[in-house]
Amino acid sequence: MNQVRKIVAAVVLLLLSVMVIPGLHAQDVEAWEKLKGNINIFWCNDMGRNGYYDQKPIAELMGDMADAIGPECIIAVGDVHHFYGVQSTRDPLWMTNYELIYSHPELMLPWYPVLGNHEYRGNTQAVLDYAQVSRRWMMPARYYTKVFNEDGCSLRIVFLDTTPLIDSYRADSLMYPDAHQQDREAELNWLDSVLKDAKEDWVICVGHHPIYAETGKKANERLDMQKYLLPVLKRYRNVAVYGCGHIHNFQYIKMPKDQIDYWVNSAAALSRPVKPTQGTVWCDPSSGFSVISVKKDVLNIYAINKEGKVLYTLSKRK
């Protein structure tokens, strides 16, 4: 009888060893490798859901894709923490929203974040100070810039703090206690000086809030972004893309006589419906993240859904 059990166990182990595990196939890896450029960056936002909804599966997918693509870093464009930000660098949300979720070995990379409106409901300074706790959390200031150079190709990403740019957040000091304390003109003047001197092959600016998007959120948010931020972005005609989160779906918007492409990156946890609006080239309600892939003469942004499929490619050429 024991011999029979041993034989059955051996057969089961053999069957398990040859089973095709659904989800990650050789053809997926092969397709992902084709996305690679000289500079590769993963982009996520609106993900802080304690691993629930699609957050954990997308985090695992990001790790698997990182193994194939080899990104330089990950940018986190706001709302890493729902719903009331964090209270300190020791807040348990750092574990349940971030460290224990993005735990794949291939995600042990530099992460470059910006503050979202949900971070502004908590202790924003703690989000900056977490850079002193985590070796991969790279946040030197509320707004900053980073240049990537690889194989003769250069990319500048400008990270913006958009909540204090919007009047309604500044006026609500109960919900957003330090938004009004930030110097809006100082940030815009800093951005002007950065863009004036930017000579890289490609310049991408990212902030949590959209300039253009289809959404049920209040129109004043986008109108303020158009009023305060947009003129600076357009001034030197070197910004290729303005990217954001906040809306929880994918949108690619192109406005007439505007050199900038507007990319809304979907939530890496919980997405929302979307429909076309003025300037919509493409939109999709899927959750997911984006991959930025840059060569000297080509900039590609790929929308990736939770199955790891490319839904759309924004491609710009020089």
PDB file of C-alpha atoms in Angstrom:
ATOM      1  CA  MET A   1       0.000   0.000   0.000  1.00  0.00           C
ATOM      2  CA  ASN A   2       2.836   2.383   0.851  1.00  0.00           C
ATOM      3  CA  GLN A   3       4.465   1.583  -2.483  1.00  0.00           C
ATOM      4  CA  VAL A   4       1.247   2.492  -4.322  1.00  0.00           C
ATOM      5  CA  ARG A   5       1.057   5.808  -2.463  1.00  0.00           C
ATOM      6  CA  LYS A   6       4.658   6.571  -3.414  1.00  0.00           C
ATOM      7  CA  ILE A   7       3.915   5.862  -7.065  1.00  0.00           C
ATOM      8  CA  VAL A   8       0.786   8.059  -7.001  1.00  0.00           C
ATOM      9  CA  ALA A   9       2.730  10.884  -5.334  1.00  0.00           C
ATOM     10  CA  ALA A  10       5.488  10.615  -7.910  1.00  0.00           C
ATOM     11  CA  VAL A  11       2.965  10.786 -10.763  1.00  0.00           C
ATOM     12  CA  VAL A  12       1.297  13.860  -9.232  1.00  0.00           C
ATOM     13  CA  LEU A  13       4.633  15.623  -8.877  1.00  0.00           C
ATOM     14  CA  LEU A  14       5.496  14.774 -12.490  1.00  0.00           C
ATOM     15  CA  LEU A  15       2.180  16.173 -13.731  1.00  0.00           C
ATOM     16  CA  LEU A  16       2.625  19.347 -11.706  1.00  0.00           C
ATOM     17  CA  SER A  17       6.114  19.839 -13.105  1.00  0.00           C
ATOM     18  CA  VAL A  18       4.916  19.825 -16.716  1.00  0.00           C
ATOM     19  CA  MET A  19       1.716  21.817 -16.238  1.00  0.00           C
ATOM     20  CA  VAL A  20       1.565  25.164 -18.026  1.00  0.00           C
ATOM     21  CA  ILE A  21       0.979  27.779 -15.340  1.00  0.00           C
ATOM     22  CA  PRO A  22      -1.567  30.335 -16.592  1.00  0.00           C
ATOM     23  CA  GLY A  23      -0.660  34.021 -16.578  1.00  0.00           C
ATOM     24  CA  LEU A  24       3.015  34.122 -17.502  1.00  0.00           C
ATOM     25  CA  HIS A  25       3.901  32.502 -20.839  1.00  0.00           C
ATOM     26  CA  ALA A  26       7.006  32.602 -22.983  1.00  0.00           C
ATOM     27  CA  GLN A  27       5.150  34.615 -25.613  1.00  0.00           C
ATOM     28  CA  ASP A  28       4.327  37.273 -22.992  1.00  0.00           C
ATOM     29  CA  VAL A  29       7.992  37.686 -22.084  1.00  0.00           C
ATOM     30  CA  GLU A  30       8.935  37.816 -25.745  1.00  0.00           C
ATOM     31  CA  ALA A  31       6.346  40.551 -26.378  1.00  0.00           C
ATOM     32  CA  TRP A  32       7.473  42.530 -23.338  1.00  0.00           C
ATOM     33  CA  GLU A  33      11.121  42.429 -24.431  1.00  0.00           C
ATOM     34  CA  LYS A  34      10.108  44.132 -27.681  1.00  0.00           C
ATOM     35  CA  LEU A  35       8.968  47.183 -25.706  1.00  0.00           C
ATOM     36  CA  LYS A  36      12.509  47.987 -24.592  1.00  0.00           C
ATOM     37  CA  GLY A  37      14.210  51.217 -25.583  1.00  0.00           C
ATOM     38  CA  ASN A  38      17.493  52.780 -24.517  1.00  0.00           C
ATOM     39  CA  ILE A  39      15.769  54.169 -21.418  1.00  0.00           C
ATOM     40  CA  ASN A  40      12.870  52.269 -19.814  1.00  0.00           C
ATOM     41  CA  ILE A  41      10.718  53.475 -16.927  1.00  0.00           C
ATOM     42  CA  PHE A  42       7.609  52.046 -15.249  1.00  0.00           C
ATOM     43  CA  TRP A  43       4.840  54.462 -14.284  1.00  0.00           C
ATOM     44  CA  CYS A  44       2.101  53.823 -11.722  1.00  0.00           C
ATOM     45  CA  ASN A  45      -0.252  55.920  -9.595  1.00  0.00           C
ATOM     46  CA  ASP A  46      -3.468  55.741  -7.560  1.00  0.00           C
ATOM     47  CA  MET A  47      -2.473  52.386  -6.164  1.00  0.00           C
ATOM     48  CA  GLY A  48      -2.758  52.671  -2.383  1.00  0.00           C
ATOM     49  CA  ARG A  49      -5.495  50.107  -1.644  1.00  0.00           C
ATOM     50  CA  ASN A  50      -3.761  47.800   0.862  1.00  0.00           C
ATOM     51  CA  GLY A  51      -3.269  45.233  -1.894  1.00  0.00           C
ATOM     52  CA  TYR A  52      -6.993  44.933  -2.632  1.00  0.00           C
ATOM     53  CA  TYR A  53      -8.839  45.151  -5.945  1.00  0.00           C
ATOM     54  CA  ASP A  54      -6.185  44.869  -8.682  1.00  0.00           C
ATOM     55  CA  GLN A  55      -3.267  46.323  -6.721  1.00  0.00           C
ATOM     56  CA  LYS A  56      -1.481  43.114  -5.763  1.00  0.00           C
ATOM     57  CA  PRO A  57      -1.914  41.357  -9.150  1.00  0.00           C
ATOM     58  CA  ILE A  58      -0.685  44.466 -10.970  1.00  0.00           C
ATOM     59  CA  ALA A  59       2.269  44.760  -8.584  1.00  0.00           C
ATOM     60  CA  GLU A  60       3.206  41.133  -9.334  1.00  0.00           C
ATOM     61  CA  LEU A  61       2.793  41.799 -13.058  1.00  0.00           C
ATOM     62  CA  MET A  62       5.074  44.824 -12.799  1.00  0.00           C
ATOM     63  CA  GLY A  63       7.723  42.605 -11.235  1.00  0.00           C
ATOM     64  CA  ASP A  64       7.431  39.984 -13.970  1.00  0.00           C
ATOM     65  CA  MET A  65       7.600  42.625 -16.703  1.00  0.00           C
ATOM     66  CA  ALA A  66      10.545  44.328 -15.016  1.00  0.00           C
ATOM     67  CA  ASP A  67      12.425  41.046 -15.275  1.00  0.00           C
ATOM     68  CA  ALA A  68      11.921  41.164 -19.058  1.00  0.00           C
ATOM     69  CA  ILE A  69      12.319  44.905 -19.695  1.00  0.00           C
ATOM     70  CA  GLY A  70      14.820  46.018 -17.056  1.00  0.00           C
ATOM     71  CA  PRO A  71      13.489  49.487 -16.151  1.00  0.00           C
ATOM     72  CA  GLU A  72      15.829  52.095 -14.698  1.00  0.00           C
ATOM     73  CA  CYS A  73      13.241  53.140 -12.118  1.00  0.00           C
ATOM     74  CA  ILE A  74       9.565  53.473 -11.285  1.00  0.00           C
ATOM     75  CA  ILE A  75       7.714  56.769 -11.108  1.00  0.00           C
ATOM     76  CA  ALA A  76       4.736  56.958  -8.709  1.00  0.00           C
ATOM     77  CA  VAL A  77       2.536  59.860  -9.762  1.00  0.00           C
ATOM     78  CA  GLY A  78       0.520  60.408  -6.600  1.00  0.00           C
ATOM     79  CA  ASP A  79      -2.045  58.744  -4.343  1.00  0.00           C
ATOM     80  CA  VAL A  80       0.270  56.004  -3.217  1.00  0.00           C
ATOM     81  CA  HIS A  81      -1.810  56.139  -0.029  1.00  0.00           C
ATOM     82  CA  HIS A  82      -5.604  56.268   0.138  1.00  0.00           C
ATOM     83  CA  PHE A  83      -7.561  57.830   1.753  1.00  0.00           C
ATOM     84  CA  TYR A  84      -5.951  60.149   4.276  1.00  0.00           C
ATOM     85  CA  GLY A  85      -2.289  59.866   3.395  1.00  0.00           C
ATOM     86  CA  VAL A  86       0.140  58.806   6.108  1.00  0.00           C
ATOM     87  CA  GLN A  87       0.688  60.295   9.545  1.00  0.00           C
ATOM     88  CA  SER A  88       4.386  59.512   9.899  1.00  0.00           C
ATOM     89  CA  THR A  89       7.251  57.511   8.408  1.00  0.00           C
ATOM     90  CA  ARG A  90       6.197  54.697  10.769  1.00  0.00           C
ATOM     91  CA  ASP A  91       2.589  54.611   9.620  1.00  0.00           C
ATOM     92  CA  PRO A  92       1.542  50.974   8.911  1.00  0.00           C
ATOM     93  CA  LEU A  93       0.258  52.087   5.519  1.00  0.00           C
ATOM     94  CA  TRP A  94       3.856  52.143   4.296  1.00  0.00           C
ATOM     95  CA  MET A  95       3.801  48.361   4.732  1.00  0.00           C
ATOM     96  CA  THR A  96       0.273  47.584   3.530  1.00  0.00           C
ATOM     97  CA  ASN A  97       0.201  50.033   0.600  1.00  0.00           C
ATOM     98  CA  TYR A  98       3.818  49.861  -0.552  1.00  0.00           C
ATOM     99  CA  GLU A  99       6.569  47.717   0.942  1.00  0.00           C
ATOM    100  CA  LEU A 100       4.660  44.413   1.200  1.00  0.00           C
ATOM    101  CA  ILE A 101       2.842  44.935  -2.104  1.00  0.00           C
ATOM    102  CA  TYR A 102       5.719  45.976  -4.374  1.00  0.00           C
ATOM    103  CA  SER A 103       7.947  43.275  -2.928  1.00  0.00           C
ATOM    104  CA  HIS A 104       9.013  41.555  -6.144  1.00  0.00           C
ATOM    105  CA  PRO A 105      12.829  41.418  -6.349  1.00  0.00           C
ATOM    106  CA  GLU A 106      12.755  43.202  -9.732  1.00  0.00           C
ATOM    107  CA  LEU A 107      10.939  46.167  -8.144  1.00  0.00           C
ATOM    108  CA  MET A 108      13.786  46.887  -5.731  1.00  0.00           C
ATOM    109  CA  LEU A 109      14.579  49.931  -7.866  1.00  0.00           C
ATOM    110  CA  PRO A 110      14.614  53.682  -7.307  1.00  0.00           C
ATOM    111  CA  TRP A 111      11.044  54.972  -6.983  1.00  0.00           C
ATOM    112  CA  TYR A 112      10.458  58.642  -7.821  1.00  0.00           C
ATOM    113  CA  PRO A 113       7.108  59.820  -6.380  1.00  0.00           C
ATOM    114  CA  VAL A 114       5.001  62.957  -6.348  1.00  0.00           C
ATOM    115  CA  LEU A 115       2.314  63.959  -3.877  1.00  0.00           C
ATOM    116  CA  GLY A 116      -1.319  63.377  -4.767  1.00  0.00           C
ATOM    117  CA  ASN A 117      -4.413  64.941  -3.255  1.00  0.00           C
ATOM    118  CA  HIS A 118      -4.775  61.996  -0.855  1.00  0.00           C
ATOM    119  CA  GLU A 119      -1.245  62.496   0.459  1.00  0.00           C
ATOM    120  CA  TYR A 120      -2.234  66.102   1.136  1.00  0.00           C
ATOM    121  CA  ARG A 121      -4.969  64.875   3.483  1.00  0.00           C
ATOM    122  CA  GLY A 122      -2.247  63.531   5.763  1.00  0.00           C
ATOM    123  CA  ASN A 123       1.330  64.431   6.674  1.00  0.00           C
ATOM    124  CA  THR A 124       3.022  65.400   3.420  1.00  0.00           C
ATOM    125  CA  GLN A 125       6.373  65.951   5.110  1.00  0.00           C
ATOM    126  CA  ALA A 126       6.336  62.300   6.208  1.00  0.00           C
ATOM    127  CA  VAL A 127       6.125  61.286   2.545  1.00  0.00           C
ATOM    128  CA  LEU A 128       9.300  63.247   1.833  1.00  0.00           C
ATOM    129  CA  ASP A 129      10.995  62.016   5.001  1.00  0.00           C
ATOM    130  CA  TYR A 130      10.360  58.390   4.042  1.00  0.00           C
ATOM    131  CA  ALA A 131      13.364  58.784   1.734  1.00  0.00           C
ATOM    132  CA  GLN A 132      15.443  58.599   4.932  1.00  0.00           C
ATOM    133  CA  VAL A 133      13.835  55.248   5.782  1.00  0.00           C
ATOM    134  CA  SER A 134      13.641  53.430   2.447  1.00  0.00           C
ATOM    135  CA  ARG A 135      16.620  53.097   0.128  1.00  0.00           C
ATOM    136  CA  ARG A 136      14.339  52.949  -2.912  1.00  0.00           C
ATOM    137  CA  TRP A 137      12.086  55.941  -2.093  1.00  0.00           C
ATOM    138  CA  MET A 138      13.726  58.860  -3.907  1.00  0.00           C
ATOM    139  CA  MET A 139      11.956  62.112  -3.072  1.00  0.00           C
ATOM    140  CA  PRO A 140      14.318  65.041  -2.580  1.00  0.00           C
ATOM    141  CA  ALA A 141      11.588  67.711  -2.591  1.00  0.00           C
ATOM    142  CA  ARG A 142       7.930  68.366  -3.332  1.00  0.00           C
ATOM    143  CA  TYR A 143       8.911  69.122  -6.914  1.00  0.00           C
ATOM    144  CA  TYR A 144      12.164  68.142  -8.591  1.00  0.00           C
ATOM    145  CA  THR A 145      13.682  66.882 -11.833  1.00  0.00           C
ATOM    146  CA  LYS A 146      15.729  63.872 -12.877  1.00  0.00           C
ATOM    147  CA  VAL A 147      17.747  63.280 -16.058  1.00  0.00           C
ATOM    148  CA  PHE A 148      18.362  59.804 -17.453  1.00  0.00           C
ATOM    149  CA  ASN A 149      21.164  59.131 -19.946  1.00  0.00           C
ATOM    150  CA  GLU A 150      21.758  55.839 -21.707  1.00  0.00           C
ATOM    151  CA  ASP A 151      23.517  54.921 -24.969  1.00  0.00           C
ATOM    152  CA  GLY A 152      23.580  58.487 -26.257  1.00  0.00           C
ATOM    153  CA  CYS A 153      19.914  59.091 -25.431  1.00  0.00           C
ATOM    154  CA  SER A 154      18.676  61.546 -22.783  1.00  0.00           C
ATOM    155  CA  LEU A 155      15.347  61.945 -21.018  1.00  0.00           C
ATOM    156  CA  ARG A 156      14.374  64.567 -18.450  1.00  0.00           C
ATOM    157  CA  ILE A 157      11.379  63.939 -16.200  1.00  0.00           C
ATOM    158  CA  VAL A 158      10.030  66.909 -14.272  1.00  0.00           C
ATOM    159  CA  PHE A 159       8.072  65.916 -11.153  1.00  0.00           C
ATOM    160  CA  LEU A 160       5.437  68.483 -10.142  1.00  0.00           C
ATOM    161  CA  ASP A 161       3.423  69.101  -6.991  1.00  0.00           C
ATOM    162  CA  THR A 162       0.005  69.888  -8.437  1.00  0.00           C
ATOM    163  CA  THR A 163      -2.340  69.984  -5.418  1.00  0.00           C
ATOM    164  CA  PRO A 164      -1.125  73.459  -4.304  1.00  0.00           C
ATOM    165  CA  LEU A 165      -1.606  74.748  -7.859  1.00  0.00           C
ATOM    166  CA  ILE A 166      -5.386  74.323  -7.550  1.00  0.00           C
ATOM    167  CA  ASP A 167      -7.394  76.968  -5.710  1.00  0.00           C
ATOM    168  CA  SER A 168     -10.026  74.628  -4.222  1.00  0.00           C
ATOM    169  CA  TYR A 169      -7.381  72.598  -2.385  1.00  0.00           C
ATOM    170  CA  ARG A 170      -5.676  75.734  -1.128  1.00  0.00           C
ATOM    171  CA  ALA A 171      -9.004  77.024   0.201  1.00  0.00           C
ATOM    172  CA  ASP A 172      -9.849  73.833   2.114  1.00  0.00           C
ATOM    173  CA  SER A 173      -7.338  73.953   4.955  1.00  0.00           C
ATOM    174  CA  LEU A 174      -9.381  71.503   7.037  1.00  0.00           C
ATOM    175  CA  MET A 175      -9.094  68.630   4.545  1.00  0.00           C
ATOM    176  CA  TYR A 176      -5.774  69.698   2.978  1.00  0.00           C
ATOM    177  CA  PRO A 177      -4.002  71.443   5.871  1.00  0.00           C
ATOM    178  CA  ASP A 178      -0.763  72.460   4.187  1.00  0.00           C
ATOM    179  CA  ALA A 179      -1.762  72.954   0.534  1.00  0.00           C
ATOM    180  CA  HIS A 180      -2.183  76.716   1.049  1.00  0.00           C
ATOM    181  CA  GLN A 181       1.212  76.916   2.741  1.00  0.00           C
ATOM    182  CA  GLN A 182       3.033  76.006  -0.472  1.00  0.00           C
ATOM    183  CA  ASP A 183       4.326  78.796  -2.685  1.00  0.00           C
ATOM    184  CA  ARG A 184       2.640  78.314  -6.049  1.00  0.00           C
ATOM    185  CA  GLU A 185       4.610  81.055  -7.795  1.00  0.00           C
ATOM    186  CA  ALA A 186       7.903  79.648  -6.549  1.00  0.00           C
ATOM    187  CA  GLU A 187       7.095  76.257  -8.089  1.00  0.00           C
ATOM    188  CA  LEU A 188       6.045  77.788 -11.405  1.00  0.00           C
ATOM    189  CA  ASN A 189       9.171  79.971 -11.516  1.00  0.00           C
ATOM    190  CA  TRP A 190      11.304  76.918 -10.773  1.00  0.00           C
ATOM    191  CA  LEU A 191       9.588  74.994 -13.579  1.00  0.00           C
ATOM    192  CA  ASP A 192      10.206  77.879 -15.972  1.00  0.00           C
ATOM    193  CA  SER A 193      13.925  77.856 -15.178  1.00  0.00           C
ATOM    194  CA  VAL A 194      14.151  74.062 -15.601  1.00  0.00           C
ATOM    195  CA  LEU A 195      12.396  74.047 -18.963  1.00  0.00           C
ATOM    196  CA  LYS A 196      14.357  77.071 -20.185  1.00  0.00           C
ATOM    197  CA  ASP A 197      17.616  75.168 -19.722  1.00  0.00           C
ATOM    198  CA  ALA A 198      16.372  71.679 -20.710  1.00  0.00           C
ATOM    199  CA  LYS A 199      18.347  70.384 -23.710  1.00  0.00           C
ATOM    200  CA  GLU A 200      17.596  66.663 -23.422  1.00  0.00           C
ATOM    201  CA  ASP A 201      16.268  64.604 -26.335  1.00  0.00           C
ATOM    202  CA  TRP A 202      12.922  64.246 -24.557  1.00  0.00           C
ATOM    203  CA  VAL A 203      11.195  66.106 -21.722  1.00  0.00           C
ATOM    204  CA  ILE A 204       8.217  64.651 -19.862  1.00  0.00           C
ATOM    205  CA  CYS A 205       6.431  66.510 -17.061  1.00  0.00           C
ATOM    206  CA  VAL A 206       4.307  64.588 -14.582  1.00  0.00           C
ATOM    207  CA  GLY A 207       1.955  65.672 -11.817  1.00  0.00           C
ATOM    208  CA  HIS A 208      -0.978  64.033 -10.117  1.00  0.00           C
ATOM    209  CA  HIS A 209      -3.752  66.192 -11.606  1.00  0.00           C
ATOM    210  CA  PRO A 210      -4.775  66.398 -15.275  1.00  0.00           C
ATOM    211  CA  ILE A 211      -4.773  69.469 -17.454  1.00  0.00           C
ATOM    212  CA  TYR A 212      -7.283  67.855 -19.821  1.00  0.00           C
ATOM    213  CA  ALA A 213      -9.358  64.740 -19.103  1.00  0.00           C
ATOM    214  CA  GLU A 214     -12.848  63.282 -19.208  1.00  0.00           C
ATOM    215  CA  THR A 215     -13.969  62.967 -15.605  1.00  0.00           C
ATOM    216  CA  GLY A 216     -16.782  63.597 -13.181  1.00  0.00           C
ATOM    217  CA  LYS A 217     -14.385  65.506 -10.941  1.00  0.00           C
ATOM    218  CA  LYS A 218     -14.895  69.241 -10.609  1.00  0.00           C
ATOM    219  CA  ALA A 219     -13.952  71.247 -13.699  1.00  0.00           C
ATOM    220  CA  ASN A 220     -12.197  73.893 -11.600  1.00  0.00           C
ATOM    221  CA  GLU A 221      -9.281  71.499 -11.037  1.00  0.00           C
ATOM    222  CA  ARG A 222      -8.515  71.326 -14.748  1.00  0.00           C
ATOM    223  CA  LEU A 223      -9.269  75.000 -15.328  1.00  0.00           C
ATOM    224  CA  ASP A 224      -6.742  75.980 -12.655  1.00  0.00           C
ATOM    225  CA  MET A 225      -4.158  73.645 -14.187  1.00  0.00           C
ATOM    226  CA  GLN A 226      -4.791  75.284 -17.549  1.00  0.00           C
ATOM    227  CA  LYS A 227      -4.558  78.739 -15.991  1.00  0.00           C
ATOM    228  CA  TYR A 228      -1.438  78.337 -13.858  1.00  0.00           C
ATOM    229  CA  LEU A 229       0.588  75.418 -15.218  1.00  0.00           C
ATOM    230  CA  LEU A 230      -0.146  75.129 -18.922  1.00  0.00           C
ATOM    231  CA  PRO A 231       1.371  78.472 -20.034  1.00  0.00           C
ATOM    232  CA  VAL A 232       4.707  77.495 -18.485  1.00  0.00           C
ATOM    233  CA  LEU A 233       4.660  74.034 -20.085  1.00  0.00           C
ATOM    234  CA  LYS A 234       4.068  75.580 -23.512  1.00  0.00           C
ATOM    235  CA  ARG A 235       6.582  78.417 -23.203  1.00  0.00           C
ATOM    236  CA  TYR A 236       9.725  76.745 -24.550  1.00  0.00           C
ATOM    237  CA  ARG A 237       8.086  74.144 -26.812  1.00  0.00           C
ATOM    238  CA  ASN A 238      10.265  71.339 -25.499  1.00  0.00           C
ATOM    239  CA  VAL A 239       7.751  69.395 -23.393  1.00  0.00           C
ATOM    240  CA  ALA A 240       6.740  66.264 -25.288  1.00  0.00           C
ATOM    241  CA  VAL A 241       4.219  64.867 -22.801  1.00  0.00           C
ATOM    242  CA  TYR A 242       2.361  65.994 -19.709  1.00  0.00           C
ATOM    243  CA  GLY A 243       1.298  62.935 -17.731  1.00  0.00           C
ATOM    244  CA  CYS A 244      -0.932  62.519 -14.708  1.00  0.00           C
ATOM    245  CA  GLY A 245      -3.086  60.134 -12.684  1.00  0.00           C
ATOM    246  CA  HIS A 246      -6.086  61.055 -10.483  1.00  0.00           C
ATOM    247  CA  ILE A 247      -8.819  59.954 -12.910  1.00  0.00           C
ATOM    248  CA  HIS A 248      -8.392  56.142 -12.593  1.00  0.00           C
ATOM    249  CA  ASN A 249      -8.494  55.244 -16.289  1.00  0.00           C
ATOM    250  CA  PHE A 250      -6.369  55.575 -19.411  1.00  0.00           C
ATOM    251  CA  GLN A 251      -6.765  58.634 -21.630  1.00  0.00           C
ATOM    252  CA  TYR A 252      -4.686  60.080 -24.447  1.00  0.00           C
ATOM    253  CA  ILE A 253      -5.697  63.623 -25.361  1.00  0.00           C
ATOM    254  CA  LYS A 254      -4.347  65.817 -28.145  1.00  0.00           C
ATOM    255  CA  MET A 255      -5.557  69.401 -28.433  1.00  0.00           C
ATOM    256  CA  PRO A 256      -5.454  71.438 -31.671  1.00  0.00           C
ATOM    257  CA  LYS A 257      -2.260  73.446 -32.298  1.00  0.00           C
ATOM    258  CA  ASP A 258      -0.673  72.075 -29.114  1.00  0.00           C
ATOM    259  CA  GLN A 259       2.708  70.352 -29.282  1.00  0.00           C
ATOM    260  CA  ILE A 260       2.163  68.577 -25.951  1.00  0.00           C
ATOM    261  CA  ASP A 261       0.516  65.149 -25.717  1.00  0.00           C
ATOM    262  CA  TYR A 262      -1.610  64.609 -22.593  1.00  0.00           C
ATOM    263  CA  TRP A 263      -1.488  61.120 -21.084  1.00  0.00           C
ATOM    264  CA  VAL A 264      -3.697  60.040 -18.190  1.00  0.00           C
ATOM    265  CA  ASN A 265      -2.290  56.893 -16.601  1.00  0.00           C
ATOM    266  CA  SER A 266      -4.851  54.544 -15.097  1.00  0.00           C
ATOM    267  CA  ALA A 267      -5.009  53.458 -11.474  1.00  0.00           C
ATOM    268  CA  ALA A 268      -2.828  50.505 -10.509  1.00  0.00           C
ATOM    269  CA  ALA A 269      -5.595  49.217  -8.237  1.00  0.00           C
ATOM    270  CA  LEU A 270      -9.176  50.395  -8.841  1.00  0.00           C
ATOM    271  CA  SER A 271     -10.283  51.911 -12.153  1.00  0.00           C
ATOM    272  CA  ARG A 272     -13.342  53.881 -13.279  1.00  0.00           C
ATOM    273  CA  PRO A 273     -15.422  54.182 -16.481  1.00  0.00           C
ATOM    274  CA  VAL A 274     -14.429  56.686 -19.156  1.00  0.00           C
ATOM    275  CA  LYS A 275     -15.859  58.115 -22.376  1.00  0.00           C
ATOM    276  CA  PRO A 276     -14.411  60.339 -25.104  1.00  0.00           C
ATOM    277  CA  THR A 277     -14.264  64.087 -24.618  1.00  0.00           C
ATOM    278  CA  GLN A 278     -12.772  67.023 -26.516  1.00  0.00           C
ATOM    279  CA  GLY A 279      -9.368  66.017 -27.829  1.00  0.00           C
ATOM    280  CA  THR A 280      -9.673  62.316 -26.987  1.00  0.00           C
ATOM    281  CA  VAL A 281      -7.518  60.150 -29.243  1.00  0.00           C
ATOM    282  CA  TRP A 282      -7.997  57.007 -27.149  1.00  0.00           C
ATOM    283  CA  CYS A 283      -9.389  56.020 -23.771  1.00  0.00           C
ATOM    284  CA  ASP A 284      -9.961  52.803 -21.840  1.00  0.00           C
ATOM    285  CA  PRO A 285     -11.410  51.989 -18.387  1.00  0.00           C
ATOM    286  CA  SER A 286      -8.933  49.212 -17.547  1.00  0.00           C
ATOM    287  CA  SER A 287      -6.747  49.332 -14.461  1.00  0.00           C
ATOM    288  CA  GLY A 288      -3.012  49.032 -15.076  1.00  0.00           C
ATOM    289  CA  PHE A 289       0.170  51.034 -15.490  1.00  0.00           C
ATOM    290  CA  SER A 290       2.362  52.508 -18.232  1.00  0.00           C
ATOM    291  CA  VAL A 291       5.803  51.789 -19.610  1.00  0.00           C
ATOM    292  CA  ILE A 292       7.899  54.681 -20.919  1.00  0.00           C
ATOM    293  CA  SER A 293      10.399  53.543 -23.564  1.00  0.00           C
ATOM    294  CA  VAL A 294      12.781  56.082 -25.070  1.00  0.00           C
ATOM    295  CA  LYS A 295      15.244  56.087 -27.934  1.00  0.00           C
ATOM    296  CA  LYS A 296      16.978  59.165 -29.279  1.00  0.00           C
ATOM    297  CA  ASP A 297      14.409  59.676 -32.030  1.00  0.00           C
ATOM    298  CA  VAL A 298      11.382  57.832 -30.602  1.00  0.00           C
ATOM    299  CA  LEU A 299       9.353  58.186 -27.406  1.00  0.00           C
ATOM    300  CA  ASN A 300       6.809  55.453 -26.699  1.00  0.00           C
ATOM    301  CA  ILE A 301       4.359  55.217 -23.810  1.00  0.00           C
ATOM    302  CA  TYR A 302       2.608  51.856 -23.550  1.00  0.00           C
ATOM    303  CA  ALA A 303      -0.688  51.385 -21.670  1.00  0.00           C
ATOM    304  CA  ILE A 304      -0.522  48.001 -19.916  1.00  0.00           C
ATOM    305  CA  ASN A 305      -3.614  46.296 -18.500  1.00  0.00           C
ATOM    306  CA  LYS A 306      -3.683  43.872 -15.561  1.00  0.00           C
ATOM    307  CA  GLU A 307      -3.152  40.906 -17.915  1.00  0.00           C
ATOM    308  CA  GLY A 308       0.089  42.415 -19.178  1.00  0.00           C
ATOM    309  CA  LYS A 309      -1.270  43.275 -22.620  1.00  0.00           C
ATOM    310  CA  VAL A 310      -0.466  46.504 -24.452  1.00  0.00           C
ATOM    311  CA  LEU A 311      -3.772  48.319 -24.918  1.00  0.00           C
ATOM    312  CA  TYR A 312      -2.380  51.335 -26.775  1.00  0.00           C
ATOM    313  CA  THR A 313       0.895  53.005 -27.699  1.00  0.00           C
ATOM    314  CA  LEU A 314       1.474  56.748 -27.692  1.00  0.00           C
ATOM    315  CA  SER A 315       4.407  57.193 -30.077  1.00  0.00           C
ATOM    316  CA  LYS A 316       6.271  60.426 -30.822  1.00  0.00           C
ATOM    317  CA  ARG A 317       9.121  60.794 -33.287  1.00  0.00           C
ATOM    318  CA  LYS A 318      11.630  63.526 -33.948  1.00  0.00           C
TER     319      LYS A 318
END
